[in-house]
Each structure stands twice: as structure tokens, then as C-alpha cells.
Amino acid sequence: MSDAPDPRELAELFHAVSRTMRRRTLAQLEPWGITPHHARALRSISETDRARLRDVADRLRIAARSATEVVDALEAKGLVTREPDPQDRRATLVSPTEDGLRLVEQIDAARAERNAEFFGALTAEDRAALQRILGSLPLD
């Protein structure tokens, strides 16, 4: 008989941790009225001066139509602007506004604090082991 944990138990524990992190993320973003999906998109857009809408979709691994909806929501909040791509009239460029860049900084600071608190329950060695283990799992 092996002392190794049952994969089903590991999956349940992993799912519980993921749910906890998601709930904490939702609560953290609530004051800004932004969803985790929109926050990810804003972060991605803020990493470039101007991003093509298609590139935003690719980075987020979503359909172009979904990226359009996300950018619509961010634009309605004044967090990004849109303009035609001068190189390709069919393409649209998306840029973060000053408010959008400020929000990314605020979210990053809150996220760093939340993650430090959450993972602070682990020793430095345990965090390193967790990073190594999670990094070895296959990702889509």
C-alpha cells in the first residue's frame, strides 16, 4: 500500500484552493467594479502602448468577439480607448487610459498583498516546492 495521496483527493484539494483564491479575487476587485476577466484584459492591454484587438484575444486565449465585448466594457468604464490601426484599416488598436494604468497599479498592489497573506501560511521552502510542483503540471 502506497503512502502517496489519492489523485482524487489531490484534485479536490486543488479545486478547493482554486475556489478560495477565486473568491478572494472577486472580493478584492469588487470595490473597483471590475471582474477578474476584465482585470486580466486590462493588465494585458497595459503591458503594451497600443495592442491590436486580435492580439488581446490571443493573449487572453479567447475569441475575437469575446475580446471585443471585454474591450467594450473597459472602454465604457474609461479604462481603455480604441482607434483604427493606421497600418490596417480593418484592425483596431486598444490603449490603456491614465485611469486604466492607475487601476492596474492599484490591483497589482492589492493582489501582491493578498497573495503574500495567502501564501504566507507556507514556509519559503514549501512555496518553492509548490512552485516546482505546479510548474511541472501540464497546462492547456
mmCIF file of N, CA and C in Angstrom, residues 5-71:
data_model
loop_
_atom_site.group_PDB
_atom_site.id
_atom_site.type_symbol
_atom_site.label_atom_id
_atom_site.label_comp_id
_atom_site.label_asym_id
_atom_site.label_seq_id
_atom_site.Cartn_x
_atom_site.Cartn_y
_atom_site.Cartn_z
ATOM 1 N N PRO A 5 -0.745 10.297 -1.763
ATOM 2 C CA PRO A 5 -2.152 10.722 -1.731
ATOM 3 C C PRO A 5 -2.905 10.261 -2.977
ATOM 4 N N ASP A 6 -4.157 9.963 -2.789
ATOM 5 C CA ASP A 6 -5.041 9.572 -3.889
ATOM 6 C C ASP A 6 -5.195 10.770 -4.828
ATOM 7 N N PRO A 7 -5.040 10.575 -6.145
ATOM 8 C CA PRO A 7 -5.204 11.689 -7.092
ATOM 9 C C PRO A 7 -6.553 12.390 -6.970
ATOM 10 N N ARG A 8 -7.599 11.650 -6.608
ATOM 11 C CA ARG A 8 -8.915 12.289 -6.432
ATOM 12 C C ARG A 8 -8.882 13.273 -5.268
ATOM 13 N N GLU A 9 -8.212 12.880 -4.186
ATOM 14 C CA GLU A 9 -8.096 13.781 -3.035
ATOM 15 C C GLU A 9 -7.285 15.019 -3.404
ATOM 16 N N LEU A 10 -6.213 14.818 -4.166
ATOM 17 C CA LEU A 10 -5.403 15.955 -4.617
ATOM 18 C C LEU A 10 -6.234 16.894 -5.483
ATOM 19 N N ALA A 11 -7.027 16.322 -6.380
ATOM 20 C CA ALA A 11 -7.864 17.142 -7.259
ATOM 21 C C ALA A 11 -8.878 17.941 -6.449
ATOM 22 N N GLU A 12 -9.485 17.322 -5.443
ATOM 23 C CA GLU A 12 -10.453 18.021 -4.591
ATOM 24 C C GLU A 12 -9.786 19.162 -3.826
ATOM 25 N N LEU A 13 -8.615 18.892 -3.286
ATOM 26 C CA LEU A 13 -7.882 19.919 -2.548
ATOM 27 C C LEU A 13 -7.474 21.060 -3.476
ATOM 28 N N PHE A 14 -6.989 20.715 -4.646
ATOM 29 C CA PHE A 14 -6.590 21.722 -5.624
ATOM 30 C C PHE A 14 -7.784 22.583 -6.009
ATOM 31 N N HIS A 15 -8.922 21.950 -6.228
ATOM 32 C CA HIS A 15 -10.140 22.671 -6.584
ATOM 33 C C HIS A 15 -10.569 23.602 -5.445
ATOM 34 N N ALA A 16 -10.475 23.133 -4.212
ATOM 35 C CA ALA A 16 -10.853 23.960 -3.057
ATOM 36 C C ALA A 16 -9.951 25.189 -2.945
ATOM 37 N N VAL A 17 -8.660 25.001 -3.156
ATOM 38 C CA VAL A 17 -7.724 26.132 -3.114
ATOM 39 C C VAL A 17 -8.036 27.105 -4.247
ATOM 40 N N SER A 18 -8.305 26.583 -5.432
ATOM 41 C CA SER A 18 -8.646 27.445 -6.576
ATOM 42 C C SER A 18 -9.911 28.249 -6.303
ATOM 43 N N ARG A 19 -10.924 27.602 -5.728
ATOM 44 C CA ARG A 19 -12.176 28.306 -5.390
ATOM 45 C C ARG A 19 -11.914 29.414 -4.377
ATOM 46 N N THR A 20 -11.105 29.114 -3.378
ATOM 47 C CA THR A 20 -10.781 30.114 -2.355
ATOM 48 C C THR A 20 -10.079 31.311 -2.981
ATOM 49 N N MET A 21 -9.115 31.048 -3.837
ATOM 50 C CA MET A 21 -8.394 32.152 -4.484
ATOM 51 C C MET A 21 -9.331 32.956 -5.379
ATOM 52 N N ARG A 22 -10.230 32.284 -6.077
ATOM 53 C CA ARG A 22 -11.186 32.989 -6.949
ATOM 54 C C ARG A 22 -12.108 33.875 -6.118
ATOM 55 N N ARG A 23 -12.625 33.352 -5.008
ATOM 56 C CA ARG A 23 -13.498 34.151 -4.135
ATOM 57 C C ARG A 23 -12.763 35.378 -3.607
ATOM 58 N N ARG A 24 -11.528 35.185 -3.206
ATOM 59 C CA ARG A 24 -10.737 36.312 -2.696
ATOM 60 C C ARG A 24 -10.476 37.340 -3.792
ATOM 61 N N THR A 25 -10.230 36.873 -4.995
ATOM 62 C CA THR A 25 -10.012 37.785 -6.123
ATOM 63 C C THR A 25 -11.268 38.587 -6.412
ATOM 64 N N LEU A 26 -12.418 37.912 -6.434
ATOM 65 C CA LEU A 26 -13.689 38.612 -6.666
ATOM 66 C C LEU A 26 -13.915 39.684 -5.607
ATOM 67 N N ALA A 27 -13.669 39.340 -4.352
ATOM 68 C CA ALA A 27 -13.864 40.299 -3.258
ATOM 69 C C ALA A 27 -12.891 41.467 -3.381
ATOM 70 N N GLN A 28 -11.664 41.181 -3.770
ATOM 71 C CA GLN A 28 -10.649 42.224 -3.905
ATOM 72 C C GLN A 28 -11.010 43.201 -5.014
ATOM 73 N N LEU A 29 -11.569 42.706 -6.112
ATOM 74 C CA LEU A 29 -11.884 43.552 -7.261
ATOM 75 C C LEU A 29 -13.214 44.278 -7.124
ATOM 76 N N GLU A 30 -14.055 43.837 -6.207
ATOM 77 C CA GLU A 30 -15.396 44.408 -6.064
ATOM 78 C C GLU A 30 -15.407 45.925 -5.893
ATOM 79 N N PRO A 31 -14.530 46.517 -5.075
ATOM 80 C CA PRO A 31 -14.573 47.982 -4.918
ATOM 81 C C PRO A 31 -14.363 48.745 -6.226
ATOM 82 N N TRP A 32 -13.672 48.140 -7.169
ATOM 83 C CA TRP A 32 -13.420 48.803 -8.447
ATOM 84 C C TRP A 32 -14.485 48.459 -9.488
ATOM 85 N N GLY A 33 -15.397 47.563 -9.166
ATOM 86 C CA GLY A 33 -16.453 47.195 -10.104
ATOM 87 C C GLY A 33 -15.932 46.529 -11.362
ATOM 88 N N ILE A 34 -14.914 45.699 -11.197
ATOM 89 C CA ILE A 34 -14.292 45.043 -12.346
ATOM 90 C C ILE A 34 -14.209 43.541 -12.068
ATOM 91 N N THR A 35 -14.378 42.750 -13.115
ATOM 92 C CA THR A 35 -14.323 41.298 -12.967
ATOM 93 C C THR A 35 -12.882 40.812 -13.128
ATOM 94 N N PRO A 36 -12.579 39.600 -12.665
ATOM 95 C CA PRO A 36 -11.237 39.058 -12.891
ATOM 96 C C PRO A 36 -10.880 38.995 -14.381
ATOM 97 N N HIS A 37 -11.849 38.648 -15.202
ATOM 98 C CA HIS A 37 -11.615 38.570 -16.650
ATOM 99 C C HIS A 37 -11.251 39.948 -17.210
ATOM 100 N N HIS A 38 -11.979 40.968 -16.790
ATOM 101 C CA HIS A 38 -11.686 42.331 -17.249
ATOM 102 C C HIS A 38 -10.346 42.808 -16.701
ATOM 103 N N ALA A 39 -10.031 42.439 -15.465
ATOM 104 C CA ALA A 39 -8.742 42.825 -14.879
ATOM 105 C C ALA A 39 -7.592 42.195 -15.663
ATOM 106 N N ARG A 40 -7.742 40.921 -16.040
ATOM 107 C CA ARG A 40 -6.706 40.260 -16.847
ATOM 108 C C ARG A 40 -6.528 40.964 -18.186
ATOM 109 N N ALA A 41 -7.643 41.325 -18.801
ATOM 110 C CA ALA A 41 -7.575 42.008 -20.096
ATOM 111 C C ALA A 41 -6.904 43.369 -19.950
ATOM 112 N N LEU A 42 -7.283 44.113 -18.926
ATOM 113 C CA LEU A 42 -6.688 45.430 -18.704
ATOM 114 C C LEU A 42 -5.195 45.302 -18.454
ATOM 115 N N ARG A 43 -4.797 44.300 -17.673
ATOM 116 C CA ARG A 43 -3.369 44.067 -17.419
ATOM 117 C C ARG A 43 -2.657 43.794 -18.738
ATOM 118 N N SER A 44 -3.223 42.929 -19.568
ATOM 119 C CA SER A 44 -2.615 42.579 -20.852
ATOM 120 C C SER A 44 -2.480 43.809 -21.745
ATOM 121 N N ILE A 45 -3.528 44.605 -21.816
ATOM 122 C CA ILE A 45 -3.505 45.815 -22.650
ATOM 123 C C ILE A 45 -2.491 46.818 -22.113
ATOM 124 N N SER A 46 -2.379 46.906 -20.796
ATOM 125 C CA SER A 46 -1.477 47.896 -20.190
ATOM 126 C C SER A 46 -0.006 47.551 -20.400
ATOM 127 N N GLU A 47 0.279 46.318 -20.764
ATOM 128 C CA GLU A 47 1.664 45.904 -20.975
ATOM 129 C C GLU A 47 2.220 46.383 -22.312
ATOM 130 N N THR A 48 1.352 46.937 -23.157
ATOM 131 C CA THR A 48 1.794 47.498 -24.433
ATOM 132 C C THR A 48 1.243 48.913 -24.543
ATOM 133 N N ASP A 49 1.863 49.701 -25.377
ATOM 134 C CA ASP A 49 1.367 51.062 -25.586
ATOM 135 C C ASP A 49 0.039 51.016 -26.321
ATOM 136 N N ARG A 50 0.009 50.225 -27.387
ATOM 137 C CA ARG A 50 -1.214 50.036 -28.182
ATOM 138 C C ARG A 50 -1.217 48.590 -28.657
ATOM 139 N N ALA A 51 -2.306 47.896 -28.393
ATOM 140 C CA ALA A 51 -2.405 46.488 -28.782
ATOM 141 C C ALA A 51 -3.516 46.308 -29.802
ATOM 142 N N ARG A 52 -3.273 45.482 -30.778
ATOM 143 C CA ARG A 52 -4.346 45.115 -31.706
ATOM 144 C C ARG A 52 -5.357 44.265 -30.953
ATOM 145 N N LEU A 53 -6.604 44.468 -31.265
ATOM 146 C CA LEU A 53 -7.673 43.715 -30.618
ATOM 147 C C LEU A 53 -7.457 42.210 -30.790
ATOM 148 N N ARG A 54 -7.000 41.799 -31.959
ATOM 149 C CA ARG A 54 -6.733 40.374 -32.221
ATOM 150 C C ARG A 54 -5.645 39.853 -31.277
ATOM 151 N N ASP A 55 -4.613 40.661 -31.013
ATOM 152 C CA ASP A 55 -3.539 40.251 -30.110
ATOM 153 C C ASP A 55 -4.050 40.125 -28.675
ATOM 154 N N VAL A 56 -4.946 41.015 -28.293
ATOM 155 C CA VAL A 56 -5.556 40.925 -26.958
ATOM 156 C C VAL A 56 -6.296 39.594 -26.843
ATOM 157 N N ALA A 57 -7.073 39.259 -27.854
ATOM 158 C CA ALA A 57 -7.813 37.988 -27.852
ATOM 159 C C ALA A 57 -6.852 36.805 -27.748
ATOM 160 N N ASP A 58 -5.779 36.842 -28.512
ATOM 161 C CA ASP A 58 -4.804 35.746 -28.489
ATOM 162 C C ASP A 58 -4.151 35.611 -27.117
ATOM 163 N N ARG A 59 -3.749 36.735 -26.521
ATOM 164 C CA ARG A 59 -3.098 36.686 -25.208
ATOM 165 C C ARG A 59 -4.029 36.151 -24.129
ATOM 166 N N LEU A 60 -5.311 36.482 -24.251
ATOM 167 C CA LEU A 60 -6.291 36.027 -23.259
ATOM 168 C C LEU A 60 -6.863 34.654 -23.602
ATOM 169 N N ARG A 61 -6.490 34.146 -24.781
ATOM 170 C CA ARG A 61 -6.990 32.855 -25.261
ATOM 171 C C ARG A 61 -8.510 32.834 -25.337
ATOM 172 N N ILE A 62 -9.050 33.891 -25.948
ATOM 173 C CA ILE A 62 -10.495 33.999 -26.145
ATOM 174 C C ILE A 62 -10.769 34.360 -27.600
ATOM 175 N N ALA A 63 -12.009 34.195 -28.017
ATOM 176 C CA ALA A 63 -12.407 34.541 -29.384
ATOM 177 C C ALA A 63 -12.356 36.052 -29.570
ATOM 178 N N ALA A 64 -12.141 36.473 -30.801
ATOM 179 C CA ALA A 64 -12.077 37.908 -31.105
ATOM 180 C C ALA A 64 -13.361 38.614 -30.673
ATOM 181 N N ARG A 65 -14.502 37.974 -30.868
ATOM 182 C CA ARG A 65 -15.780 38.572 -30.463
ATOM 183 C C ARG A 65 -15.825 38.797 -28.952
ATOM 184 N N SER A 66 -15.316 37.833 -28.198
ATOM 185 C CA SER A 66 -15.274 37.980 -26.739
ATOM 186 C C SER A 66 -14.340 39.114 -26.335
ATOM 187 N N ALA A 67 -13.217 39.240 -27.039
ATOM 188 C CA ALA A 67 -12.287 40.336 -26.752
ATOM 189 C C ALA A 67 -12.954 41.674 -27.017
ATOM 190 N N THR A 68 -13.751 41.741 -28.068
ATOM 191 C CA THR A 68 -14.487 42.975 -28.374
ATOM 192 C C THR A 68 -15.424 43.329 -27.227
ATOM 193 N N GLU A 69 -16.121 42.340 -26.688
ATOM 194 C CA GLU A 69 -17.046 42.584 -25.571
ATOM 195 C C GLU A 69 -16.299 43.057 -24.327
ATOM 196 N N VAL A 70 -15.150 42.451 -24.057
ATOM 197 C CA VAL A 70 -14.349 42.848 -22.896
ATOM 198 C C VAL A 70 -13.857 44.283 -23.075
ATOM 199 N N VAL A 71 -13.346 44.593 -24.253
ATOM 200 C CA VAL A 71 -12.849 45.946 -24.523
ATOM 201 C C VAL A 71 -13.999 46.948 -24.472
#
